[in-house]
PDB file of C-alpha atoms in Angstrom:
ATOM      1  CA  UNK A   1     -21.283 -43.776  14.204  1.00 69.00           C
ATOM      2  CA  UNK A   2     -20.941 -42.012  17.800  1.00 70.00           C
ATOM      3  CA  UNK A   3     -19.826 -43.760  20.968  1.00 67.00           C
ATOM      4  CA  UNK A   4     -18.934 -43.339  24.428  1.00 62.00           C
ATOM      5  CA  UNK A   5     -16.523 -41.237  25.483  1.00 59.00           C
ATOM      6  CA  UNK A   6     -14.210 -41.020  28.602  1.00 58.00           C
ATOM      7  CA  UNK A   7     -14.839 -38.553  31.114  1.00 58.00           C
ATOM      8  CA  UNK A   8     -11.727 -37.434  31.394  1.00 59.00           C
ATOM      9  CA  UNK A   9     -11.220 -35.693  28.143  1.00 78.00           C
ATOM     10  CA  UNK A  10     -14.909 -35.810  27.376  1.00 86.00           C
ATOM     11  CA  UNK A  11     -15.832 -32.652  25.763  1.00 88.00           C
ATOM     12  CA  UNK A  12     -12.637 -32.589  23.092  1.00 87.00           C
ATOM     13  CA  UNK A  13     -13.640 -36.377  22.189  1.00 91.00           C
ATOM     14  CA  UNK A  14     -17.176 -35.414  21.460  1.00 93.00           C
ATOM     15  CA  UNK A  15     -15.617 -32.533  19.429  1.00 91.00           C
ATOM     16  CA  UNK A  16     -13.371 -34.950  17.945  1.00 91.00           C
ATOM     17  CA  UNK A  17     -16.250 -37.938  16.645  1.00 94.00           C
ATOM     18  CA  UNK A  18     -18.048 -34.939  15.365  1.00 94.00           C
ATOM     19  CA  UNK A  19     -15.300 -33.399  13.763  1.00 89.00           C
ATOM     20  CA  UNK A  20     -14.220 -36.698  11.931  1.00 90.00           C
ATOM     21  CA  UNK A  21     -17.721 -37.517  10.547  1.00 92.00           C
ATOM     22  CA  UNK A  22     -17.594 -34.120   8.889  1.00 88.00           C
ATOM     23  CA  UNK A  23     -14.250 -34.710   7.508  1.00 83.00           C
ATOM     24  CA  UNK A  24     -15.312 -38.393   6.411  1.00 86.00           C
ATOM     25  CA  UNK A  25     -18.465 -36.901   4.635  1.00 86.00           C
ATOM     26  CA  UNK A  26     -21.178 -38.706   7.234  1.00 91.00           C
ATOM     27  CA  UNK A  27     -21.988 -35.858   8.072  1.00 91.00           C
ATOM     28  CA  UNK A  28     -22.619 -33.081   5.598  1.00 90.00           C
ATOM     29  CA  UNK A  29     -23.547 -29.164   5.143  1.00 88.00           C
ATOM     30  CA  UNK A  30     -27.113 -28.474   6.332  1.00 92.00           C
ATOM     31  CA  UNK A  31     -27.102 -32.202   8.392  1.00 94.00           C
ATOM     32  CA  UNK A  32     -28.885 -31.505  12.152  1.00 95.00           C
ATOM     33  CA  UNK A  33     -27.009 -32.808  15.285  1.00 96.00           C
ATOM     34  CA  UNK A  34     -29.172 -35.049  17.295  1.00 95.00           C
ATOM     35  CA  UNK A  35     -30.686 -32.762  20.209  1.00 95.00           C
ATOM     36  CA  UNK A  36     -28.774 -32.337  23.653  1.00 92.00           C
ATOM     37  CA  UNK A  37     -30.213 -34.828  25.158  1.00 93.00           C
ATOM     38  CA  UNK A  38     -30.005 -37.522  22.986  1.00 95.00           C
ATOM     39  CA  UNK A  39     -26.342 -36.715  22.668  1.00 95.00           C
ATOM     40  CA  UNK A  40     -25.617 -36.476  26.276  1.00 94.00           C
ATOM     41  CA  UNK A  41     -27.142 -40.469  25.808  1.00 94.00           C
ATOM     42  CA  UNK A  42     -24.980 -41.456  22.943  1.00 94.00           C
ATOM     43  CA  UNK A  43     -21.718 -40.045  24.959  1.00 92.00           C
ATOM     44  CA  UNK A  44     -22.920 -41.019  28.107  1.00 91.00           C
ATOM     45  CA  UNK A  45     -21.733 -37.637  29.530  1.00 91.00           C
ATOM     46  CA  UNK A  46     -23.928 -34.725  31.198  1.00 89.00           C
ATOM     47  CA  UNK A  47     -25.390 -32.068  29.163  1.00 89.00           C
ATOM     48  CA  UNK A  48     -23.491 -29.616  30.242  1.00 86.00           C
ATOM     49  CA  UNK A  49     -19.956 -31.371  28.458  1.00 90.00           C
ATOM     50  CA  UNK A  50     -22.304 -31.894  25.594  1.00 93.00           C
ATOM     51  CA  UNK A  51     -23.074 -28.147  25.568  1.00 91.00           C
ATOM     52  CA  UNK A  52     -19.421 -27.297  26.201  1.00 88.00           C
ATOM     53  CA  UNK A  53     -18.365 -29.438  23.464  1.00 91.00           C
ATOM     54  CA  UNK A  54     -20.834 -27.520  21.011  1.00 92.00           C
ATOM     55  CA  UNK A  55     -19.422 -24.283  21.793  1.00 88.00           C
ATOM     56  CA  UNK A  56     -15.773 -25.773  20.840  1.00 84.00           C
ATOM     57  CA  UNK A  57     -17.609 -26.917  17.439  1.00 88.00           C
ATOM     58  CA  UNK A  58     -19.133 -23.691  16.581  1.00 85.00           C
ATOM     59  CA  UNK A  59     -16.199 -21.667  17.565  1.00 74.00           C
ATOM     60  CA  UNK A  60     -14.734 -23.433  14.861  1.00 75.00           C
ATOM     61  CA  UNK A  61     -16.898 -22.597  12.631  1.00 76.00           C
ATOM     62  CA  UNK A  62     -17.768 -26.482  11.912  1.00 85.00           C
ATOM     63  CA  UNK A  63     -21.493 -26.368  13.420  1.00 90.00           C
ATOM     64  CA  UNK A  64     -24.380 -23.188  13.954  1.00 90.00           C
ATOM     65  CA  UNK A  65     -26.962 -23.549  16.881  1.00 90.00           C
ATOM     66  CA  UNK A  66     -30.387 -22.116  16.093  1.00 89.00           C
ATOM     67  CA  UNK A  67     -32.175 -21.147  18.612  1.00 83.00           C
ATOM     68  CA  UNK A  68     -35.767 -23.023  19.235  1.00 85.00           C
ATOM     69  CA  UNK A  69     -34.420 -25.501  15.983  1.00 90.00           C
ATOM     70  CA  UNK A  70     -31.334 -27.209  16.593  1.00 93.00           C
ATOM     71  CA  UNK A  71     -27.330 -27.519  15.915  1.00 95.00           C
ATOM     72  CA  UNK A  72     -26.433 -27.733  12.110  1.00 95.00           C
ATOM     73  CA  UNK A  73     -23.199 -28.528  10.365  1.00 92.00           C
ATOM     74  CA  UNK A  74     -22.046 -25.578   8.654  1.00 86.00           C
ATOM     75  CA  UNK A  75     -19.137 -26.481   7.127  1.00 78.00           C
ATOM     76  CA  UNK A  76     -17.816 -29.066   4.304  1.00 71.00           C
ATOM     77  CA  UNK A  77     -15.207 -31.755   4.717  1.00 67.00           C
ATOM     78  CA  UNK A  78     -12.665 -29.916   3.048  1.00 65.00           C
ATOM     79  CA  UNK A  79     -13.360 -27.172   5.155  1.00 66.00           C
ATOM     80  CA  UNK A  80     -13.290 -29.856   8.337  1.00 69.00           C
ATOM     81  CA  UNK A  81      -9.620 -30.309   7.050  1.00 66.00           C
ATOM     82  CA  UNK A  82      -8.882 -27.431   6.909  1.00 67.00           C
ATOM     83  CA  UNK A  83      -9.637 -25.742   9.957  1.00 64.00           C
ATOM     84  CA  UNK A  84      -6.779 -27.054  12.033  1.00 67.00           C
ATOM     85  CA  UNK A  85      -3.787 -25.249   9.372  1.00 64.00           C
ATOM     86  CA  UNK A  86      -5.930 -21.915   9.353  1.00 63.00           C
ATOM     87  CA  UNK A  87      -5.679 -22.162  13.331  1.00 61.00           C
ATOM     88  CA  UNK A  88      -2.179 -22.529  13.102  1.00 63.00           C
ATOM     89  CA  UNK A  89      -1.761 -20.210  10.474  1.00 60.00           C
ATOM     90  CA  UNK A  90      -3.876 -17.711  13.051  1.00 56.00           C
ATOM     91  CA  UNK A  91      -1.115 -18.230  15.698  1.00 56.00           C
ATOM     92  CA  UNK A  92       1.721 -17.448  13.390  1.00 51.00           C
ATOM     93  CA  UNK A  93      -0.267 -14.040  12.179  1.00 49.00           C
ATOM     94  CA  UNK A  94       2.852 -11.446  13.031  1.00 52.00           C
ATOM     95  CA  UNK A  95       5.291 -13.522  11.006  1.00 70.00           C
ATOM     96  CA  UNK A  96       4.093 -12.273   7.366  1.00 75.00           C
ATOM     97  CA  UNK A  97       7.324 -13.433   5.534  1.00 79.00           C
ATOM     98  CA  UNK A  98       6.757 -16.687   6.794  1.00 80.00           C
ATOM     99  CA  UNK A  99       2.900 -17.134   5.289  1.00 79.00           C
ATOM    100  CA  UNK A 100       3.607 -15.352   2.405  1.00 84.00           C
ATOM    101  CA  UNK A 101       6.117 -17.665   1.786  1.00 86.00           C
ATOM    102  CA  UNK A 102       3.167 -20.328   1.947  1.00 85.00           C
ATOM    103  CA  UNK A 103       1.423 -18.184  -0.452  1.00 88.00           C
ATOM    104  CA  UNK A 104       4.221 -18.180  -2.757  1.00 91.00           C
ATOM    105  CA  UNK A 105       4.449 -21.895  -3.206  1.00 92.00           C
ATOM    106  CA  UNK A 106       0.673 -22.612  -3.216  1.00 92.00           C
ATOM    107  CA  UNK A 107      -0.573 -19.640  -5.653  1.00 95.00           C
ATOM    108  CA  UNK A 108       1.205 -20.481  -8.876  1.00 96.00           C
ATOM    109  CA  UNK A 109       0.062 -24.059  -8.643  1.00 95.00           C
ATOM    110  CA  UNK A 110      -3.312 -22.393  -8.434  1.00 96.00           C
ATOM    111  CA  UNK A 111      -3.035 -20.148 -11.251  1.00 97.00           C
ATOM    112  CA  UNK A 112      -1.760 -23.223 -13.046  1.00 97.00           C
ATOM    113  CA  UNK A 113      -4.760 -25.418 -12.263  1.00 97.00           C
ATOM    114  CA  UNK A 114      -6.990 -22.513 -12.899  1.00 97.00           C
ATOM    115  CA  UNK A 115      -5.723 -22.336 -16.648  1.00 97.00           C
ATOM    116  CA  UNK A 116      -6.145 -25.883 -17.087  1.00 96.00           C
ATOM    117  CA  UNK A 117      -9.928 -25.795 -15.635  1.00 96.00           C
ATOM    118  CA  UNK A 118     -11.169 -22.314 -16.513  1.00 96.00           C
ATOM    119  CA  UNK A 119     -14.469 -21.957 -17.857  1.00 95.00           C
ATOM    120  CA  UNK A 120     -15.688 -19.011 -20.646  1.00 95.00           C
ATOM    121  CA  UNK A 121     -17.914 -18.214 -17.358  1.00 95.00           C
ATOM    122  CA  UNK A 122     -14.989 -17.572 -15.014  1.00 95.00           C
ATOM    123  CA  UNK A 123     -12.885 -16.001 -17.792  1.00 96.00           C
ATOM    124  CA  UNK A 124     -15.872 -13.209 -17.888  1.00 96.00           C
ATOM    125  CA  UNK A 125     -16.006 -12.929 -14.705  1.00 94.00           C
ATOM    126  CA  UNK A 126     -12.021 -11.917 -14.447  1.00 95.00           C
ATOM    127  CA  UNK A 127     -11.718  -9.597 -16.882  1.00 96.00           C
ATOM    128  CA  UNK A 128     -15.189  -7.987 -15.294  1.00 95.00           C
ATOM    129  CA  UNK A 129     -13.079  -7.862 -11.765  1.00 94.00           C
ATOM    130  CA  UNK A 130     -10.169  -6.063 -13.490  1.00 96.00           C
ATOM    131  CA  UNK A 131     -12.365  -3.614 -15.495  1.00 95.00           C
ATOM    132  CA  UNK A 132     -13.688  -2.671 -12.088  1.00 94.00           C
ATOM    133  CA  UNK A 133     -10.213  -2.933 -10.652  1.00 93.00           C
ATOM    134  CA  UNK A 134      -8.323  -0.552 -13.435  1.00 95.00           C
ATOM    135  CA  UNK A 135     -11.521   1.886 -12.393  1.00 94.00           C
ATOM    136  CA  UNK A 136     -10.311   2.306  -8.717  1.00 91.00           C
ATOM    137  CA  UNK A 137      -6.655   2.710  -9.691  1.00 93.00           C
ATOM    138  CA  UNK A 138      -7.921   5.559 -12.155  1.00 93.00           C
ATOM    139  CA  UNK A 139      -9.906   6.780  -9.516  1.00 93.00           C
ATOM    140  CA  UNK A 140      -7.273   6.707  -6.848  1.00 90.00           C
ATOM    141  CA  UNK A 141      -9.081   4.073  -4.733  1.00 90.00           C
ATOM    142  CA  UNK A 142      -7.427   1.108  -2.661  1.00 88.00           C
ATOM    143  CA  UNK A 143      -8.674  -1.884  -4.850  1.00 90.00           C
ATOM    144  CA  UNK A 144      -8.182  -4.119  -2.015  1.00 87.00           C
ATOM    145  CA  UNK A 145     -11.260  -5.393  -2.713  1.00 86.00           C
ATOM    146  CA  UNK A 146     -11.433  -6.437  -6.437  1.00 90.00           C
ATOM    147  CA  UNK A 147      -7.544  -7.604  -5.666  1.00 91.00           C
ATOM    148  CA  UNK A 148      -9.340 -10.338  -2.727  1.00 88.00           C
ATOM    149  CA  UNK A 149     -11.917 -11.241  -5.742  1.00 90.00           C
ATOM    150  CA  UNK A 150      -9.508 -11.952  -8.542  1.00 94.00           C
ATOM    151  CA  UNK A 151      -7.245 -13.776  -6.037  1.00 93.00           C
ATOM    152  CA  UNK A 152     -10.513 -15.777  -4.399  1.00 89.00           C
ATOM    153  CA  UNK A 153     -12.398 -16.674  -7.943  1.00 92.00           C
ATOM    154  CA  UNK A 154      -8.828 -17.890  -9.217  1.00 93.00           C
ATOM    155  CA  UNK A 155      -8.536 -20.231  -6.207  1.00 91.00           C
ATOM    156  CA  UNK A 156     -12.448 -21.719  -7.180  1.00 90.00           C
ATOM    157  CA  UNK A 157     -11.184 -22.186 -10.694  1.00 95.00           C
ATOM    158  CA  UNK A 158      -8.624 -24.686  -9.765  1.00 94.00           C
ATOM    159  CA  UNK A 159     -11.083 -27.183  -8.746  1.00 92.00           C
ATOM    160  CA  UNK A 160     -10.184 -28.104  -5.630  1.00 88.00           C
ATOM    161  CA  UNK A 161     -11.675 -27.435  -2.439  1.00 78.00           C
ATOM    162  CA  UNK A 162      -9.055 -28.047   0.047  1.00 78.00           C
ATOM    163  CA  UNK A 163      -6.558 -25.920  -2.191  1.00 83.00           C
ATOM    164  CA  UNK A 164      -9.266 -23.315  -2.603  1.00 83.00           C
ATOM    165  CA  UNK A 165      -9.775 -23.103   1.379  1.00 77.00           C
ATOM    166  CA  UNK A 166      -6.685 -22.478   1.795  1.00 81.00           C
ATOM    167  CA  UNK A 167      -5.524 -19.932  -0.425  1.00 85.00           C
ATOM    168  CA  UNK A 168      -8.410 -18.123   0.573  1.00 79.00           C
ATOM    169  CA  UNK A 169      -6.952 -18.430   4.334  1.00 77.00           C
ATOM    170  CA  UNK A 170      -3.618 -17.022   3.574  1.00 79.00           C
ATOM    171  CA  UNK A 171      -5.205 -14.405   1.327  1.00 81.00           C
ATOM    172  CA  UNK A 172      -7.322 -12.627   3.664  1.00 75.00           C
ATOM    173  CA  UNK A 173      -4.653 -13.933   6.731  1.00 73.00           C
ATOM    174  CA  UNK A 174      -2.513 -11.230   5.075  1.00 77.00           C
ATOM    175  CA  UNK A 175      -5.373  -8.576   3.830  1.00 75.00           C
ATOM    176  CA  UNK A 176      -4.354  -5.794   6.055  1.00 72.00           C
ATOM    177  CA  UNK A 177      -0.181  -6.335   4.858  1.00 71.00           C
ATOM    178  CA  UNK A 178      -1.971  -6.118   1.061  1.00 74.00           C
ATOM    179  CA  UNK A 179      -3.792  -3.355   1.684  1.00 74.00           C
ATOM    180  CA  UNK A 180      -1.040  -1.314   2.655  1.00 75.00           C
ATOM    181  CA  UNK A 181       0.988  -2.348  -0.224  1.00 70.00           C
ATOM    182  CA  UNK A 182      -1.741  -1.124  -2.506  1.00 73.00           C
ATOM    183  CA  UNK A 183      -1.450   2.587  -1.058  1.00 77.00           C
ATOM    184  CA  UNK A 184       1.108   4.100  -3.136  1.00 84.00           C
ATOM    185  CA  UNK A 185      -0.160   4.711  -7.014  1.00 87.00           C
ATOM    186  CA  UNK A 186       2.839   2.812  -8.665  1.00 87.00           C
ATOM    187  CA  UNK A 187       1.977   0.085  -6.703  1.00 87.00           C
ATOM    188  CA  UNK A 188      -1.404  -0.199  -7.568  1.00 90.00           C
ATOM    189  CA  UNK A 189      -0.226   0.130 -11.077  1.00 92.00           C
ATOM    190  CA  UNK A 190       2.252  -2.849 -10.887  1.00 91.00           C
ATOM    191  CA  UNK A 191      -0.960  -5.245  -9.265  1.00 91.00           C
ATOM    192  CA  UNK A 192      -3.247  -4.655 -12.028  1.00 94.00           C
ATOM    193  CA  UNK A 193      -0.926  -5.432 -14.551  1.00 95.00           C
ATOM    194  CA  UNK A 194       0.671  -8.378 -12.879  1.00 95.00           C
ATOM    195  CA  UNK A 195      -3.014  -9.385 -12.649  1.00 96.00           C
ATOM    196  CA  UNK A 196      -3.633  -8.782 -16.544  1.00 97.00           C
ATOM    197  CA  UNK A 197      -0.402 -11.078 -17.140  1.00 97.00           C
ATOM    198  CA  UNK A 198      -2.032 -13.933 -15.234  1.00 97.00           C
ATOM    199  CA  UNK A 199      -5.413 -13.448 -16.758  1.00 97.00           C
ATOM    200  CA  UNK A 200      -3.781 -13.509 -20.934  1.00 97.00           C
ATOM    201  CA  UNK A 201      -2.106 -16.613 -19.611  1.00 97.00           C
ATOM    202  CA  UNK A 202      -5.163 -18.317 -17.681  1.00 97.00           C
ATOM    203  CA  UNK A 203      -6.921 -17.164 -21.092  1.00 96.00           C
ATOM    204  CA  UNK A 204      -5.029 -18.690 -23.571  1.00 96.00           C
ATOM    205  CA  UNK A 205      -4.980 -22.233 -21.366  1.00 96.00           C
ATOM    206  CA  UNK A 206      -0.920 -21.982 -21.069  1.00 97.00           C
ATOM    207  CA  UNK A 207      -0.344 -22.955 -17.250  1.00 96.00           C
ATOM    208  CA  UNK A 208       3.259 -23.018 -17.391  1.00 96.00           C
ATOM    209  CA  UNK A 209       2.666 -19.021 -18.294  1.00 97.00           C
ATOM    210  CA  UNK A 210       0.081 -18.761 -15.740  1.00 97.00           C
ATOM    211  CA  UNK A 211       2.252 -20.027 -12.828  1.00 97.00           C
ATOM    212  CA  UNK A 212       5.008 -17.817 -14.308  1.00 97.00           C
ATOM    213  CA  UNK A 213       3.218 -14.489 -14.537  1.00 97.00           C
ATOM    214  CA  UNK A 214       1.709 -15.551 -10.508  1.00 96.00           C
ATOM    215  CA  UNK A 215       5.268 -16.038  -9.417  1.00 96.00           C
ATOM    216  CA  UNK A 216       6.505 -12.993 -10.521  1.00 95.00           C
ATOM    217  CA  UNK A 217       3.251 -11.367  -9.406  1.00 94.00           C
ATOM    218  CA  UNK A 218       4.192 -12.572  -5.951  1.00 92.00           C
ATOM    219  CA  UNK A 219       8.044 -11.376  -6.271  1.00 91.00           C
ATOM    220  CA  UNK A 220       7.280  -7.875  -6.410  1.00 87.00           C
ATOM    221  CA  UNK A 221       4.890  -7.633  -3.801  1.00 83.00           C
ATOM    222  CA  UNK A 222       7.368 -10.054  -1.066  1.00 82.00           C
ATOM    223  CA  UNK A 223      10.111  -7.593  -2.470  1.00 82.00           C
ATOM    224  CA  UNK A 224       8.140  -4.764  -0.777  1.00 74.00           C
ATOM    225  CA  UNK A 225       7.335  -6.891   2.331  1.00 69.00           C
ATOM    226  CA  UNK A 226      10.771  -7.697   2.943  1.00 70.00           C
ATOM    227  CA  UNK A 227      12.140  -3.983   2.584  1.00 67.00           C
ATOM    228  CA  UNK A 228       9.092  -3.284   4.944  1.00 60.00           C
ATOM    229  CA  UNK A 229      10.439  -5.832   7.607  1.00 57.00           C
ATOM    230  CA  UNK A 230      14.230  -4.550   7.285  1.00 58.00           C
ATOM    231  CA  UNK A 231      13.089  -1.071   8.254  1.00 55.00           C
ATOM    232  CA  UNK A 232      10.803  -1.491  10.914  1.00 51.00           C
ATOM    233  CA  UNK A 233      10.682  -5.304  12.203  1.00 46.00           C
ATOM    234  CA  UNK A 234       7.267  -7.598  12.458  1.00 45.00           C
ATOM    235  CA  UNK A 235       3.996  -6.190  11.073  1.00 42.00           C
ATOM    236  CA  UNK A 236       0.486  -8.155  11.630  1.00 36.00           C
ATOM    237  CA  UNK A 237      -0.735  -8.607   8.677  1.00 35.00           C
ATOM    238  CA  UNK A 238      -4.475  -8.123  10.326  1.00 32.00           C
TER     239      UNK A 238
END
């Protein structure tokens, strides 16, 4: 399962065993880490590149120390996998056009899969989101926040973890860029009833539709992006 590591490189080899276990599904969501010590024995490294190899884990969100209980694994093997692209995506942050373009091809596969594997549970559930949503736009609210939802419980309704991880990524990657497109009223207006075109389509099981109506959903709001990035150059999307 674990094995020695050189000394060299120590701490990113522990990181990397661990890593791939969680990936693999050996180890799993709520598993404990052996304690420090017997670690430092597996590895056959000090405690110290143990510890230091820890910190790299938790800073990626993969494991949680508890103090006075242990180290857990916090995160799922799809989320294992997909830790290194929302790094990467991280780096690239100022380049908007660029990840929404990522967006663009990933989300209407999404709102395709969601169509084909919705649920009369989830279908409740997004028409409750845009009754709350239409009641911010009336009440001259940002709906930034019903707009993450709908996006977020569209991406579980695919069925598919790693796709769900990241969309979720590159949807709040870019939260502050969307939050500034939803200031002006007529834009607000246009997002809830792109959103109501996706929902009739993820309603009536058509995904063809579906990935249509996310498209063009998509279209309008790159349309503003890119007249954003003509006029004043790179924005950070966070």
């Amino acid at each position: 399962m674990l094995k020695a590591v050189e000394k060299r490189r120590a701490h990113q080899d522990i990181v990397k065993q661990i890593r791939a276990l969680i990936e693999k599904g050996r180890l799993k969501r709520g598993d404990q880490l052996p304690v420090e010590r017997e670690l430092s024995e597996i590895f056959r490294v000090s405690r110290a590149t143990v510890r230091e190899a820890i910190f790299n884990l938790e800073a990626s969100n993969l494991v949680q120390r508890r103090q006075g209980d242990g180290t857990y694994v916090i995160a799922s093997s799809e989320e294992a996998l997909i830790q290194p692209l929302a790094a990467a995506l991280f780096h690239e942050k100022d380049d908007i056009i660029d990840i929404f373009f990522i967006r663009k091809i990933i989300e209407p596969e999404v709102a395709q899969l969601a169509s084909e594997n919705r649920t009369p549970e989830e279908i409740d559930e997004l028409e409750e989101i845009l009754r709350e949503q239409e009641k911010e736009v009336k009440s001259g609210e940002n709906p930034i926040h019903t707009d993450s939802e709908f996006h977020h419980l569209m991406a579980r309704m695919a069925k598919n973890r790693v796709l769900e991880r990241l969309l979720i990524t590159l949807v709040d990657l870019l939260g502050k860029t969307r939050e500034k497109y939803l200031q002006t009223e007529e834009r607000k207006q246009k997002s809830l009833h792109g959103h109501y075109e996706i929902l009739a389509a993820i309603k009536n099981g058509n995904g063809k539709a579906a990935r249509r109506a996310m498209r063009r959903h998509l279209e309008e709001v790159e349309k503003t992006l890119s007249n954003k990035k003509k006029g004043g150059g790179k924005r950070s999307p966070s």
